[in-house]
Structures are given as C-alpha cells and as structure tokens.
Tab-separated table of C-alpha atoms in Angstrom:
chain	number	residue	atom	x	y	z
A	4	UNK	CA	175.217	9.591	39.031
A	5	UNK	CA	173.486	6.947	40.661
A	6	UNK	CA	170.145	6.542	40.544
A	7	UNK	CA	167.809	3.619	43.595
A	8	UNK	CA	164.834	2.285	42.376
A	9	UNK	CA	162.059	0.690	44.516
A	10	UNK	CA	163.750	-2.694	45.153
A	11	UNK	CA	167.340	-0.723	45.384
A	12	UNK	CA	169.565	-3.519	43.446
A	13	UNK	CA	170.997	-2.368	40.369
A	14	UNK	CA	173.173	-2.197	37.429
A	15	UNK	CA	175.753	-0.560	36.794
A	16	UNK	CA	178.226	0.438	34.231
A	17	UNK	CA	181.108	0.954	35.873
A	18	UNK	CA	183.561	1.627	32.660
A	19	UNK	CA	182.578	1.766	28.206
A	20	UNK	CA	184.779	2.567	25.031
A	21	UNK	CA	183.128	6.044	23.011
A	22	UNK	CA	181.514	3.583	21.023
A	23	UNK	CA	178.306	2.146	23.161
A	24	UNK	CA	176.947	4.874	24.505
A	25	UNK	CA	174.633	4.379	27.264
A	26	UNK	CA	172.513	7.661	28.418
A	27	UNK	CA	172.156	9.027	31.985
A	28	UNK	CA	167.879	8.710	33.512
A	29	UNK	CA	166.327	6.372	36.171
A	30	UNK	CA	165.527	3.940	33.943
A	31	UNK	CA	164.191	0.600	34.972
A	32	UNK	CA	166.052	-2.300	33.797
A	33	UNK	CA	164.804	-6.256	34.191
A	34	UNK	CA	166.581	-8.672	34.859
A	35	UNK	CA	165.700	-10.982	32.756
A	36	UNK	CA	166.975	-8.819	30.088
A	37	UNK	CA	170.841	-8.134	31.915
A	38	UNK	CA	172.498	-10.825	29.296
A	39	UNK	CA	170.276	-9.195	26.096
A	40	UNK	CA	172.160	-5.528	27.314
A	41	UNK	CA	175.254	-7.238	27.416
A	42	UNK	CA	174.701	-8.951	23.780
A	43	UNK	CA	173.173	-5.385	22.211
A	44	UNK	CA	176.284	-3.615	23.953
A	45	UNK	CA	178.588	-6.411	21.642
A	46	UNK	CA	176.782	-5.721	18.973
A	47	UNK	CA	175.371	-9.673	18.823
A	48	UNK	CA	171.479	-9.514	18.004
A	49	UNK	CA	168.595	-10.347	20.306
A	50	UNK	CA	165.553	-13.259	20.209
A	51	UNK	CA	163.239	-10.211	21.615
A	52	UNK	CA	163.566	-6.711	20.951
A	53	UNK	CA	164.954	-4.479	23.826
A	54	UNK	CA	163.404	-1.314	24.430
A	55	UNK	CA	165.279	0.000	27.647
A	56	UNK	CA	165.976	3.896	26.439
A	57	UNK	CA	169.157	3.466	28.853
A	58	UNK	CA	171.553	1.494	26.026
A	59	UNK	CA	171.850	3.735	22.815
A	60	UNK	CA	173.074	2.060	19.631
A	61	UNK	CA	175.997	4.072	19.387
A	62	UNK	CA	178.976	3.062	16.727
A	63	UNK	CA	177.754	0.043	14.978
A	64	UNK	CA	181.005	-0.859	13.095
A	65	UNK	CA	183.440	-0.182	16.525
A	66	UNK	CA	181.889	-2.920	18.475
A	67	UNK	CA	184.146	-3.680	22.071
A	68	UNK	CA	186.649	-5.886	22.655
A	69	UNK	CA	185.282	-7.745	26.006
A	70	UNK	CA	182.367	-6.753	27.883
A	71	UNK	CA	183.196	-7.668	32.230
A	72	UNK	CA	180.069	-8.588	34.022
A	73	UNK	CA	179.987	-8.274	37.189
A	74	UNK	CA	177.475	-9.230	40.025
A	75	UNK	CA	177.243	-8.995	44.069
A	76	UNK	CA	175.665	-10.412	46.348
A	77	UNK	CA	174.553	-9.221	49.870
A	78	UNK	CA	174.127	-5.454	48.710
A	79	UNK	CA	170.579	-3.353	46.561
A	80	UNK	CA	173.962	-0.852	46.053
A	81	UNK	CA	177.323	-0.061	46.903
A	82	UNK	CA	179.287	3.221	47.084
A	83	UNK	CA	180.210	4.171	43.784
A	84	UNK	CA	181.506	7.811	43.361
A	85	UNK	CA	179.717	9.722	41.699
A	86	UNK	CA	179.812	11.440	37.927
A	87	UNK	CA	181.975	8.527	36.916
A	88	UNK	CA	179.492	5.828	36.444
A	89	UNK	CA	175.622	5.744	36.119
A	90	UNK	CA	173.601	3.885	37.762
A	91	UNK	CA	169.923	2.582	36.908
A	92	UNK	CA	166.956	1.002	39.149
A	93	UNK	CA	166.734	-3.049	38.060
A	94	UNK	CA	163.558	-4.726	38.807
A	95	UNK	CA	162.346	-7.849	38.841
A	96	UNK	CA	166.151	-9.426	40.488
A	97	UNK	CA	165.449	-13.025	39.049
A	98	UNK	CA	168.502	-15.369	38.450
A	99	UNK	CA	170.395	-14.723	35.659
A	100	UNK	CA	173.786	-15.875	33.127
A	101	UNK	CA	175.731	-14.769	29.629
A	102	UNK	CA	175.265	-18.118	28.518
A	103	UNK	CA	174.076	-17.619	25.670
A	104	UNK	CA	176.096	-14.191	25.067
A	105	UNK	CA	178.924	-16.830	25.125
A	106	UNK	CA	177.253	-19.002	23.139
A	107	UNK	CA	177.512	-16.822	20.098
A	108	UNK	CA	181.192	-15.930	20.519
A	109	UNK	CA	181.606	-19.857	20.653
A	110	UNK	CA	179.393	-19.156	17.616
A	111	UNK	CA	180.611	-17.076	15.645
A	112	UNK	CA	184.164	-16.684	16.514
A	113	UNK	CA	184.919	-20.897	16.635
A	114	UNK	CA	188.171	-20.221	14.558
A	115	UNK	CA	189.624	-17.333	16.585
A	116	UNK	CA	190.715	-16.303	19.794
A	117	UNK	CA	187.967	-15.234	21.884
A	118	UNK	CA	188.209	-15.763	25.551
A	119	UNK	CA	185.226	-16.447	27.258
A	120	UNK	CA	186.017	-16.879	31.339
A	121	UNK	CA	182.759	-18.106	33.843
A	122	UNK	CA	183.858	-18.050	37.913
A	123	UNK	CA	181.419	-17.738	41.229
A	124	UNK	CA	185.172	-18.588	42.820
A	125	UNK	CA	182.504	-19.103	46.787
A	126	UNK	CA	180.187	-22.176	44.228
A	127	UNK	CA	183.480	-23.604	42.841
A	128	UNK	CA	181.867	-22.787	39.450
A	129	UNK	CA	184.101	-22.179	36.714
A	130	UNK	CA	184.147	-22.619	32.932
A	131	UNK	CA	186.134	-20.925	29.751
A	132	UNK	CA	186.012	-20.745	26.338
A	133	UNK	CA	189.274	-20.685	23.773
A	134	UNK	CA	191.855	-18.331	24.824
A	135	UNK	CA	191.123	-18.854	28.472
A	136	UNK	CA	192.220	-21.749	29.196
A	137	UNK	CA	195.523	-20.961	29.095
A	138	UNK	CA	195.584	-17.109	29.680
A	139	UNK	CA	194.219	-18.963	32.797
A	140	UNK	CA	195.326	-21.919	33.739
A	141	UNK	CA	196.979	-20.948	37.373
A	142	UNK	CA	194.099	-18.668	38.037
A	143	UNK	CA	192.332	-20.172	41.761
A	144	UNK	CA	189.225	-21.611	41.026
A	145	UNK	CA	188.311	-23.935	44.133
A	146	UNK	CA	188.404	-22.964	47.877
A	147	UNK	CA	191.392	-24.959	48.582
A	148	UNK	CA	193.504	-22.818	46.338
A	149	UNK	CA	191.898	-20.292	46.842
A	150	UNK	CA	192.843	-20.388	50.724
A	151	UNK	CA	195.821	-20.891	49.928
A	152	UNK	CA	196.772	-18.196	47.104
A	153	UNK	CA	195.895	-15.497	50.304
A	154	UNK	CA	198.667	-16.826	51.449
A	155	UNK	CA	201.311	-16.098	49.149
A	156	UNK	CA	203.341	-13.605	49.416
A	157	UNK	CA	201.569	-11.764	46.355
A	158	UNK	CA	198.788	-11.860	47.638
A	159	UNK	CA	195.928	-9.136	48.507
A	160	UNK	CA	196.308	-9.707	52.229
A	161	UNK	CA	199.415	-7.935	52.233
A	162	UNK	CA	198.057	-5.078	50.016
A	163	UNK	CA	194.797	-4.460	51.249
A	164	UNK	CA	193.969	-3.102	54.641
A	165	UNK	CA	191.582	-4.799	56.554
A	166	UNK	CA	190.435	-2.809	59.510
A	167	UNK	CA	187.832	-5.129	61.253
A	168	UNK	CA	188.757	-8.301	59.396
A	169	UNK	CA	190.333	-10.207	59.930
A	170	UNK	CA	192.536	-13.759	57.683
A	171	UNK	CA	192.362	-16.140	60.544
A	172	UNK	CA	188.112	-15.851	59.606
A	173	UNK	CA	186.828	-17.873	56.937
A	174	UNK	CA	183.943	-15.766	56.210
A	175	UNK	CA	186.823	-12.464	56.353
A	176	UNK	CA	188.806	-14.814	54.043
A	177	UNK	CA	186.436	-15.913	51.313
A	178	UNK	CA	185.854	-12.484	50.685
A	179	UNK	CA	189.024	-11.290	50.597
A	180	UNK	CA	189.794	-14.710	48.091
A	181	UNK	CA	186.741	-13.346	45.573
A	182	UNK	CA	189.188	-9.341	45.730
A	183	UNK	CA	192.546	-12.551	45.196
A	184	UNK	CA	189.777	-13.169	42.409
A	185	UNK	CA	189.555	-9.975	40.488
A	186	UNK	CA	193.334	-9.678	41.054
A	187	UNK	CA	194.759	-12.060	39.517
A	188	UNK	CA	192.419	-12.431	36.023
A	189	UNK	CA	194.135	-8.416	35.117
A	190	UNK	CA	197.605	-9.724	36.250
A	191	UNK	CA	197.436	-13.306	34.251
A	192	UNK	CA	195.189	-11.116	31.507
A	193	UNK	CA	198.456	-9.185	31.644
A	194	UNK	CA	200.180	-11.539	30.736
A	195	UNK	CA	199.115	-12.312	27.767
A	196	UNK	CA	197.994	-8.428	25.993
A	197	UNK	CA	197.488	-9.865	22.276
A	198	UNK	CA	194.231	-11.958	23.115
A	199	UNK	CA	193.354	-7.743	23.971
A	200	UNK	CA	193.991	-7.166	20.582
A	201	UNK	CA	192.709	-9.506	17.951
A	202	UNK	CA	189.060	-9.786	16.877
A	203	UNK	CA	187.864	-11.876	18.126
A	204	UNK	CA	186.047	-9.523	21.849
A	205	UNK	CA	186.214	-11.242	25.220
A	206	UNK	CA	183.207	-12.101	28.228
A	207	UNK	CA	184.009	-12.356	32.175
A	208	UNK	CA	181.782	-12.732	33.637
A	209	UNK	CA	182.494	-13.191	37.737
A	210	UNK	CA	179.129	-13.812	40.465
A	211	UNK	CA	181.105	-13.308	43.872
A	212	UNK	CA	179.132	-13.555	47.448
A	213	UNK	CA	182.013	-13.177	49.615
A	214	UNK	CA	180.471	-9.804	50.910
A	215	UNK	CA	176.371	-11.461	52.150
A	216	UNK	CA	178.324	-13.965	53.855
A	217	UNK	CA	180.301	-10.970	55.984
A	218	UNK	CA	176.517	-9.953	56.322
A	219	UNK	CA	175.029	-12.473	57.644
A	220	UNK	CA	177.793	-13.748	59.652
A	221	UNK	CA	178.367	-10.431	61.168
A	222	UNK	CA	175.491	-8.215	60.174
A	223	UNK	CA	174.165	-5.407	57.804
A	224	UNK	CA	175.198	-2.570	60.946
A	225	UNK	CA	178.244	-3.882	62.147
A	226	UNK	CA	182.232	-2.272	60.572
A	227	UNK	CA	183.054	-6.002	59.639
A	228	UNK	CA	180.355	-4.909	57.418
A	229	UNK	CA	181.256	-1.736	56.100
A	230	UNK	CA	184.625	-1.785	56.235
A	231	UNK	CA	184.268	-4.950	53.055
A	232	UNK	CA	182.028	-2.782	51.141
A	233	UNK	CA	184.299	-0.238	51.519
A	234	UNK	CA	187.450	-2.585	50.667
A	235	UNK	CA	184.985	-3.876	47.751
A	236	UNK	CA	184.320	-0.518	45.830
A	237	UNK	CA	187.938	0.001	45.849
A	238	UNK	CA	189.718	-3.452	44.627
A	239	UNK	CA	186.785	-3.767	41.721
A	240	UNK	CA	187.005	0.511	40.672
A	241	UNK	CA	191.201	-1.074	40.526
A	242	UNK	CA	189.432	-4.096	38.803
A	243	UNK	CA	187.259	-1.978	35.775
A	244	UNK	CA	190.359	0.151	35.392
A	245	UNK	CA	192.889	-2.967	34.878
A	246	UNK	CA	190.650	-4.245	31.952
A	247	UNK	CA	189.465	-0.690	31.071
A	248	UNK	CA	192.949	-0.031	30.229
A	249	UNK	CA	194.276	-3.981	28.591
A	250	UNK	CA	191.527	-3.318	25.514
A	251	UNK	CA	192.761	-0.344	24.652
A	252	UNK	CA	189.771	1.372	26.107
A	253	UNK	CA	187.618	-0.838	23.972
A	254	UNK	CA	186.144	-3.171	26.831
A	255	UNK	CA	182.215	-2.329	28.211
A	256	UNK	CA	183.126	-2.586	31.994
A	257	UNK	CA	179.561	-3.414	33.945
A	258	UNK	CA	178.254	-4.503	37.792
A	259	UNK	CA	175.444	-5.207	39.401
A	260	UNK	CA	174.124	-4.971	42.726
A	261	UNK	CA	170.855	-7.412	44.427
A	262	UNK	CA	169.955	-7.941	48.061
A	263	UNK	CA	169.236	-11.295	47.192
A	264	UNK	CA	167.194	-13.125	44.426
A	265	UNK	CA	164.265	-13.381	43.430
A	266	UNK	CA	163.058	-16.833	41.866
A	267	UNK	CA	159.229	-17.326	42.244
A	268	UNK	CA	159.181	-14.299	40.141
A	269	UNK	CA	161.030	-16.227	37.408
A	270	UNK	CA	157.900	-19.100	38.099
A	271	UNK	CA	155.667	-16.131	37.877
A	272	UNK	CA	157.186	-14.670	34.351
A	273	UNK	CA	156.899	-17.678	33.124
A	274	UNK	CA	153.041	-18.579	34.051
A	275	UNK	CA	152.367	-15.831	32.357
A	276	UNK	CA	154.141	-16.126	28.938
A	277	UNK	CA	152.430	-19.779	29.113
A	278	UNK	CA	149.500	-18.509	29.503
A	279	UNK	CA	149.005	-15.606	26.401
A	280	UNK	CA	150.097	-18.380	24.294
A	281	UNK	CA	147.354	-20.475	25.823
A	282	UNK	CA	144.818	-17.740	24.876
A	283	UNK	CA	145.638	-16.836	21.146
A	284	UNK	CA	147.972	-19.881	19.731
A	285	UNK	CA	147.231	-18.006	16.645
A	286	UNK	CA	146.080	-13.997	15.593
A	287	UNK	CA	142.549	-13.635	13.590
A	288	UNK	CA	144.237	-11.043	11.673
A	289	UNK	CA	146.758	-11.042	9.111
A	290	UNK	CA	149.432	-8.772	11.233
A	291	UNK	CA	152.352	-8.059	9.788
A	292	UNK	CA	155.618	-9.780	11.501
A	293	UNK	CA	157.275	-7.286	14.398
A	294	UNK	CA	160.816	-6.018	11.962
A	295	UNK	CA	164.299	-7.296	13.705
A	296	UNK	CA	166.273	-4.275	15.708
A	297	UNK	CA	168.663	-4.821	13.053
A	298	UNK	CA	166.644	-4.062	10.312
A	299	UNK	CA	166.957	-0.011	9.873
A	300	UNK	CA	170.704	-0.437	10.223
A	301	UNK	CA	170.394	-3.706	7.108
A	302	UNK	CA	168.520	-1.016	5.023
A	303	UNK	CA	169.935	2.656	4.823
A	304	UNK	CA	173.354	-0.223	3.796
A	305	UNK	CA	171.193	-1.599	1.168
A	306	UNK	CA	169.563	2.226	-0.164
A	307	UNK	CA	173.030	4.356	0.304
A	308	UNK	CA	175.294	1.606	-1.672
A	309	UNK	CA	171.527	1.479	-4.470
A	310	UNK	CA	171.902	4.999	-4.513
A	311	UNK	CA	175.996	4.842	-4.714
A	312	UNK	CA	175.330	2.060	-7.477
A	313	UNK	CA	172.736	4.282	-9.504
A	314	UNK	CA	174.925	7.312	-9.637
A	315	UNK	CA	177.972	5.281	-10.301
A	316	UNK	CA	176.226	4.026	-13.589
A	317	UNK	CA	175.754	7.845	-14.133
A	318	UNK	CA	177.921	9.395	-14.824
A	319	UNK	CA	179.678	7.026	-16.352
A	320	UNK	CA	176.555	6.770	-19.155
A	321	UNK	CA	177.475	10.622	-19.291
A	322	UNK	CA	180.555	9.695	-20.157
A	323	UNK	CA	181.112	7.728	-22.276
A	324	UNK	CA	178.333	9.575	-24.336
A	325	UNK	CA	179.541	13.247	-24.181
A	326	UNK	CA	183.156	11.173	-25.069
A	327	UNK	CA	184.910	13.754	-28.192
A	328	UNK	CA	187.693	10.660	-29.715
A	329	UNK	CA	189.209	13.203	-31.620
A	330	UNK	CA	189.815	13.434	-35.440
A	331	UNK	CA	192.909	11.724	-35.135
A	332	UNK	CA	191.424	8.995	-33.301
A	333	UNK	CA	191.611	5.412	-35.229
A	334	UNK	CA	187.596	5.943	-35.713
A	335	UNK	CA	188.282	8.783	-37.923
A	336	UNK	CA	191.882	7.130	-39.886
A	337	UNK	CA	189.831	4.170	-41.012
A	338	UNK	CA	186.988	5.864	-41.795
A	339	UNK	CA	188.670	7.981	-44.109
A	340	UNK	CA	190.677	4.897	-45.792
A	341	UNK	CA	187.299	3.602	-45.583
A	342	UNK	CA	186.628	6.616	-48.306
A	343	UNK	CA	189.728	6.764	-50.336
A	344	UNK	CA	189.624	3.074	-51.304
A	345	UNK	CA	186.207	3.273	-52.556
C-alpha cells in the first residue's frame, strides 16, 4: 500500500522474502539511513542503531541472497500497484550510496563468489566486484554502447509500447536505454544461475535519471512524461519479478523515488553533528555505553547453549550415579576372586 510523506519522496519494497519482514505503516525513513536498511536486511551490522519500526528482525539464520536497489530521479512517487508494494515516506532526500554495504560484502566474502554491481547509465558510472565482471562483461555501460544496444534486433524498442515517445529523440532514447539495462541485467544473470544459488550475498544498485530528463525536456504535465512513467512502472515490476525469481524468491528488491536531492541537508546534518561533538567531548557521568543491535541475539545464543550444556551435565551425572552394572559385571567378579584369595 502506498503512503505519501510530507515531501512526497518514497522508499518502496517491490519484493522481499519471508525471512525479511517489512511492516506496513506510514513511518518516515531518513534518506541517509537507506544504506543501513539495506545492510540490516542482509544481516550486516551498522555503526549506529536504526530505530525505525518499518524493518522487523525477521529470520536471523536465513538472510536474503541478494539486495537490489533501484533509485529513480525526477519523480516523488510512481503509480505502483497497491497491496503488493509497501511504501514509506522518505524524508531528508540526501544523496546516498551503498558503498558501505558493498565493502562489507567484499571484506566478508572475498574468497567466495559475490556479485556486486553499481551502475548509473546516464552518468556512465559503473562499479563491479567479484563475479560481476564476468557475468556483466557484455553489459552496455557507456552512452554510445547503450545507443547501439537499443537499435539491435532483440532490444526493448521492439517490445515496448512507445506511445508518445520517439526513437528519434535523444532524451527519449536515454530513458529507453535505462530500461534496456534493466532487461539486460536479468537476462545476463539468467545465464549464470549458479551464482544466484551460492552462499555469498549479491548487491545491485542502479540509478535511473531518464525520467528526470524527460520531465525537464517535455514538462511533467506532458503526455511523454505520463507515458514514460507508466512504461517505467511496468519495467520495474518485471525487473523485480525476474530478479526475485532468479534468486529463488530470496531477494529484496527496493525502490527509491526522489524528485531532487537536497545537498544542503548534507551540510546541515554535518554541522549539527560537529556542533554536538564540540559541545560535549566527554560526558562527566559514568554512563554505560549503548548496546549494539546484535547484543540480544548473541546473548540469547550464549544463554541457551549454556542451559543445554548444564542440562547435559546434570543428566549424564544422574545416569552415572544410578547406573547398576549388574552382579555378573567385571567389578563384582574381581571382588569375589580377591575375597577367595584372601
């Protein structure tokens, strides 16, 4: 179900496995904490506790095999199908990246086969780690490659209903090339399904700015913008379903829609934090440190292991104490022989 925040920007969950529980509610999520939501849903720890009720604990021993984050610029919300998608208001729409999550995967699973792909087609930015280099070596990443890919026989140009969009417009082609990237990612990954079934988690982070360019070029009230928005929703739903299916229903697919980023909020946040630190560098009170989010999990594991060991010792001791070896056992035979000898 969709909920609209004060600023209108949204954070949506397109698909998620049963082991990751997102609660349906109108809880705003700060933009700078989006990477922490991604990290926690994958089972990684974060530096600062996240007190956001939208993400429940879920199954601690069954984490998703992949997280897919798609960020769409130029629109505060899309007409996603109600009921199937959970959306939350996004406040403080500051620029963010999943670099911290990618670093966690790279450091923890460097000897295995993680797939990490971060891509912004319109800016020609691409970052690949692990098996992503071999899986997506044929992926179009530059604007020239994207344009050439669009005019191949099996491109989305031949399957999408363009309506008011034109294949002769550079702005329209940029938007359509991003949809081609979505299609090609799932298509190329389907050739390496074994990587979706290994033990190392995968990460996909995609930034789409094509809709923003169409809005600037034609206006947000234009027929082209409405058609592009509808085409994008359908493409995102198909991409989410394809990725979810490739990972056997064990992937989280998330969507962030932002009309525009407010870079002033980044500076404001930093100055506030710096002021707080300068004001009270050390507390005069002997306060206990804040417990890590993982403390109750570790405590429960240690507690129940200790209880199980204690019960095992008690049961074993009781059985040994009450054990009757029988009159014919070696103990009594040795005793009788010794008595006869004496």
